[in-house]
GROMACS .gro file of C-alpha atoms in nm:
model
  120
    1MET     CA    1   9.657  10.795  10.647
    2THR     CA    2   9.865  10.968  10.912
    3THR     CA    3   9.928  10.863  11.268
    4VAL     CA    4   9.920  11.131  11.535
    5ASN     CA    5  10.270  11.195  11.666
    6ARG     CA    6  10.331  10.996  11.981
    7PRO     CA    7  10.555  11.110  12.265
    8GLY     CA    8  10.916  10.999  12.224
    9ALA     CA    9  10.879  10.917  11.855
   10PRO     CA   10  10.968  11.202  11.620
   11ASP     CA   11  10.801  11.039  11.320
   12GLY     CA   12  10.498  10.926  11.522
   13HIS     CA   13  10.592  10.556  11.523
   14VAL     CA   14  10.710  10.361  11.824
   15CYS     CA   15  10.849  10.060  11.632
   16GLY     CA   16  10.834   9.878  11.299
   17ILE     CA   17  10.517   9.692  11.398
   18ASP     CA   18  10.352  10.028  11.464
   19THR     CA   19  10.446  10.145  11.113
   20ALA     CA   20  10.322   9.821  10.955
   21MET     CA   21   9.993   9.830  11.146
   22GLU     CA   22   9.929  10.181  11.019
   23VAL     CA   23   9.949  10.045  10.664
   24ILE     CA   24   9.747   9.724  10.717
   25GLY     CA   25   9.514   9.840  10.995
   26GLY     CA   26   9.145   9.775  10.958
   27LYS     CA   27   8.940   9.467  10.886
   28TRP     CA   28   8.975   9.462  10.508
   29LYS     CA   29   9.327   9.569  10.409
   30VAL     CA   30   9.498   9.236  10.472
   31LEU     CA   31   9.215   9.062  10.288
   32ILE     CA   32   9.259   9.300   9.993
   33LEU     CA   33   9.633   9.221  10.002
   34TRP     CA   34   9.552   8.849   9.994
   35ALA     CA   35   9.302   8.891   9.710
   36LEU     CA   36   9.547   9.091   9.498
   37HIS     CA   37   9.818   8.834   9.571
   38GLU     CA   38   9.600   8.538   9.475
   39HIS     CA   39   9.429   8.717   9.184
   40PRO     CA   40   9.665   8.982   9.039
   41HIS     CA   41   9.540   9.264   8.817
   42ARG     CA   42   9.179   9.273   8.929
   43ARG     CA   43   8.907   9.521   8.851
   44PHE     CA   44   8.712   9.685   9.134
   45GLY     CA   45   8.402   9.466   9.085
   46GLU     CA   46   8.611   9.150   9.077
   47LEU     CA   47   8.781   9.249   9.404
   48ARG     CA   48   8.444   9.320   9.562
   49ARG     CA   49   8.321   8.972   9.466
   50LEU     CA   50   8.637   8.817   9.614
   51LEU     CA   51   8.567   8.993   9.946
   52PRO     CA   52   8.207   8.918  10.047
   53GLY     CA   53   8.079   9.170  10.298
   54VAL     CA   54   8.299   9.465  10.201
   55THR     CA   55   8.103   9.771  10.092
   56GLU     CA   56   8.192   9.969   9.780
   57LYS     CA   57   8.271  10.273   9.994
   58VAL     CA   58   8.512  10.086  10.223
   59LEU     CA   59   8.682   9.901   9.935
   60ALA     CA   60   8.731  10.225   9.739
   61SER     CA   61   8.865  10.402  10.048
   62HIS     CA   62   9.106  10.120  10.137
   63LEU     CA   63   9.232  10.092   9.779
   64ARG     CA   64   9.302  10.468   9.775
   65GLU     CA   65   9.488  10.443  10.107
   66MET     CA   66   9.685  10.139   9.989
   67GLU     CA   67   9.778  10.322   9.670
   68ALA     CA   68   9.889  10.627   9.873
   69ASP     CA   69  10.096  10.395  10.099
   70GLY     CA   70  10.265  10.247   9.792
   71ILE     CA   71  10.144   9.889   9.836
   72ALA     CA   72   9.878   9.884   9.563
   73ARG     CA   73   9.885  10.014   9.208
   74ARG     CA   74   9.589  10.147   9.012
   75VAL     CA   75   9.617  10.140   8.633
   76SER     CA   76   9.360  10.313   8.412
   77TYR     CA   77   9.334  10.195   8.053
   78ASP     CA   78   9.223  10.434   7.780
   79GLU     CA   79   8.945  10.211   7.652
   80VAL     CA   80   8.571  10.224   7.599
   81PRO     CA   81   8.423  10.128   7.835
   82PRO     CA   82   8.690  10.253   8.077
   83ARG     CA   83   8.890   9.982   8.254
   84VAL     CA   84   9.081  10.019   8.582
   85GLU     CA   85   9.286   9.738   8.735
   86TYR     CA   86   9.449   9.704   9.076
   87SER     CA   87   9.761   9.506   9.157
   88LEU     CA   88  10.029   9.488   9.424
   89THR     CA   89  10.346   9.690   9.401
   90GLU     CA   90  10.680   9.537   9.497
   91ASP     CA   91  10.630   9.677   9.850
   92GLY     CA   92  10.284   9.519   9.856
   93ARG     CA   93  10.429   9.180   9.757
   94ARG     CA   94  10.699   9.216  10.026
   95LEU     CA   95  10.431   9.303  10.283
   96ASN     CA   96  10.228   9.000  10.179
   97ASP     CA   97  10.539   8.780  10.217
   98ALA     CA   98  10.594   8.927  10.564
   99LEU     CA   99  10.235   8.840  10.659
  100GLU     CA  100  10.267   8.475  10.546
  101PRO     CA  101  10.396   8.349  10.887
  102LEU     CA  102  10.098   8.517  11.052
  103ALA     CA  103   9.864   8.346  10.802
  104ALA     CA  104  10.030   8.009  10.875
  105TRP     CA  105   9.982   8.068  11.248
  106GLY     CA  106   9.613   8.144  11.186
  107ARG     CA  107   9.565   7.831  10.973
  108GLU     CA  108   9.730   7.613  11.242
  109ARG     CA  109   9.517   7.772  11.511
  110SER     CA  110   9.202   7.718  11.305
  111VAL     CA  111   9.282   7.348  11.249
  112ALA     CA  112   9.365   7.297  11.617
  113GLY     CA  113   9.036   7.462  11.713
  114ARG     CA  114   8.837   7.230  11.487
  115ARG     CA  115   9.001   6.929  11.653
  116GLY     CA  116   8.915   7.063  11.998
  117VAL     CA  117   9.279   7.119  12.087
  118PRO     CA  118   9.340   7.439  12.281
  119ALA     CA  119   9.551   7.669  12.063
  120GLY     CA  120   9.828   7.833  12.257
   0.00000   0.00000   0.00000
């Protein structure tokens, strides 16, 4: 996935957050990252079951993009029936680690909201 070049940024990115958002943008990519972190080496159908609501088309598209971005790995096994597994690359694990503070913030906000405490 390529970002259109923005004025003042030769590579099309304004800052590091911009670059990261290009890789994790969309509703499902961070959830796919989480699923592959919690359940390494998963087949497509297993991932789909871990992410209720994602369509096959969107999951396949996101996995291809994540593979192209170097955060997910697809391994095909020469077996009958054919078997393909997805896992995180080292960059994918580093990205997941970087997202952990955001996840903690979301969990805290969720708990505060259930107690009726304004979050923020």
